[in-house]
Coordinates of C-alpha atoms in Angstrom, one line a residue:
X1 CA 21.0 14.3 -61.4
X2 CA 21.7 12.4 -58.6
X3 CA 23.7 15.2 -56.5
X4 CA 22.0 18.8 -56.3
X5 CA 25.3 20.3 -57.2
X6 CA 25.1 18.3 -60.5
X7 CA 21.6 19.9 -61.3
X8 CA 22.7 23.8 -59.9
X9 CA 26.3 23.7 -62.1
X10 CA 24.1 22.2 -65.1
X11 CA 21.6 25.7 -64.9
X12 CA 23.0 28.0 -62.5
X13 CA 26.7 27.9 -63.2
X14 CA 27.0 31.3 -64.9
X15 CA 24.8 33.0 -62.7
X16 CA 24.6 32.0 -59.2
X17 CA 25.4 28.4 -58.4
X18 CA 25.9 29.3 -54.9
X19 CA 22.3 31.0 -54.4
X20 CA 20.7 27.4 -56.1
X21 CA 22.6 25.5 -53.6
X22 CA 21.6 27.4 -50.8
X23 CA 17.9 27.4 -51.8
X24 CA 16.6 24.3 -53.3
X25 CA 14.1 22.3 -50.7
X26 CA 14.8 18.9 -51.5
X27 CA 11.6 16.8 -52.6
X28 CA 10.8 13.7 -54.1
X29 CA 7.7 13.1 -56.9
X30 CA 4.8 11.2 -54.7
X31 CA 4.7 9.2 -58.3
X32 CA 6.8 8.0 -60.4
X33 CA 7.5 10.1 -63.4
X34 CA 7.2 9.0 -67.0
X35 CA 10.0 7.6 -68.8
X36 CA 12.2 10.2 -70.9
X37 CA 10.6 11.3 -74.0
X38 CA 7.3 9.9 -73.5
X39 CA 4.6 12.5 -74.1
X40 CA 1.4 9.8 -74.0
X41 CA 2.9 8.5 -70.3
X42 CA 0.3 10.9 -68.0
X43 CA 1.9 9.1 -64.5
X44 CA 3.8 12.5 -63.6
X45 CA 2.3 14.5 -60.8
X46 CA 2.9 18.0 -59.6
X47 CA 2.8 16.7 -55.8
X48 CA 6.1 16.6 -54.1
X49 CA 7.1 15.1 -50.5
X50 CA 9.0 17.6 -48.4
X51 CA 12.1 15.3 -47.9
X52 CA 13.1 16.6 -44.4
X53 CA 9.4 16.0 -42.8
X54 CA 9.3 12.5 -44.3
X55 CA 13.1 11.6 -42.5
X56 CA 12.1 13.2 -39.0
X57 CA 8.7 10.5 -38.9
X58 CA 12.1 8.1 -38.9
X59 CA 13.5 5.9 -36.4
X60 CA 17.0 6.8 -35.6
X61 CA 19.8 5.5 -32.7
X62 CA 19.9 7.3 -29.9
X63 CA 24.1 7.2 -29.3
X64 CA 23.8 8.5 -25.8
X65 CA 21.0 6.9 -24.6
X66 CA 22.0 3.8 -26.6
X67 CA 18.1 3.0 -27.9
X68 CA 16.0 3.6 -30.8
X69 CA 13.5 6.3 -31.4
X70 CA 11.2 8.3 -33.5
X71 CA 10.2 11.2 -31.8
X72 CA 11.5 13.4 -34.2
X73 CA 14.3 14.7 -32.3
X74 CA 17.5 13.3 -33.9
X75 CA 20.6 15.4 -34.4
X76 CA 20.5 17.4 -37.2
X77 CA 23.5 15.5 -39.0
X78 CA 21.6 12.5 -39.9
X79 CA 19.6 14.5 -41.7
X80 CA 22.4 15.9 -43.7
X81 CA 23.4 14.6 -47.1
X82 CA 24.8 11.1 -47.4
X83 CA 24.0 10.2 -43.7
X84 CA 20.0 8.9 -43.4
X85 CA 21.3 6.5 -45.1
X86 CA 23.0 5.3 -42.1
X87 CA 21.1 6.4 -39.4
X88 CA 17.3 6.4 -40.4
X89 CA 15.3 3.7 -40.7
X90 CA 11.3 2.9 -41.5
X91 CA 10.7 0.5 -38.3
X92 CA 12.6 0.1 -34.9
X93 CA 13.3 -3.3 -35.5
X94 CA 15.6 -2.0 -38.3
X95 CA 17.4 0.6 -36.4
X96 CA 17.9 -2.3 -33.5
X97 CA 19.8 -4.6 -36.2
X98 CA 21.9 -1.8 -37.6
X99 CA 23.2 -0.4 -34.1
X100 CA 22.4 -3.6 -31.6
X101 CA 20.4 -1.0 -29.1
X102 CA 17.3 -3.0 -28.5

């Protein structure tokens, strides 16, 4: 799924889709996973990357200071759904193209 409502009405919809919402912790598989019906493929792992600790090690624009950082401090909403996209990057010089700070 690529929405986490897609996955919570696919399972939860009779029950609680509300509660899944609420409590899923986003994550992401440290490898990749095996194809779809592949039972020889062994590249799956158990691991996961909390997604939230990865995006606050990002470099984000400051909008009232009118720089890029990384110390972990951005405003919550770039963390929310559909905006790191936007607002985090991996390196400063990234962040200083997209917003024209540095």
């Amino acid at each position: 799924f690529k929405r986490l409502e897609g996955c919570c009405t696919q399972w939860f919809t009779e029950w609680d889709l509300d509660g899944c919402v609420a409590n899923v912790i986003q994550g992401k598989y440290d490898t990749e996973p095996c194809p779809e019906n592949r039972p020889e493929c062994n590249h799956a792992s158990s691991a996961t990357t909390n997604i939230t600790a990865e995006l606050m090690g990002m470099w984000y624009p400051d909008l009232q200071e009118y720089r890029c950082k990384s110390d972990k401090k951005m405003p919550s909403f770039m963390l929310a759904e559909g905006y790191p996209i936007w607002y985090l990057f991996n390196t400063r010089d990234q962040c200083c193209a997209a917003f024209g700070f540095c």
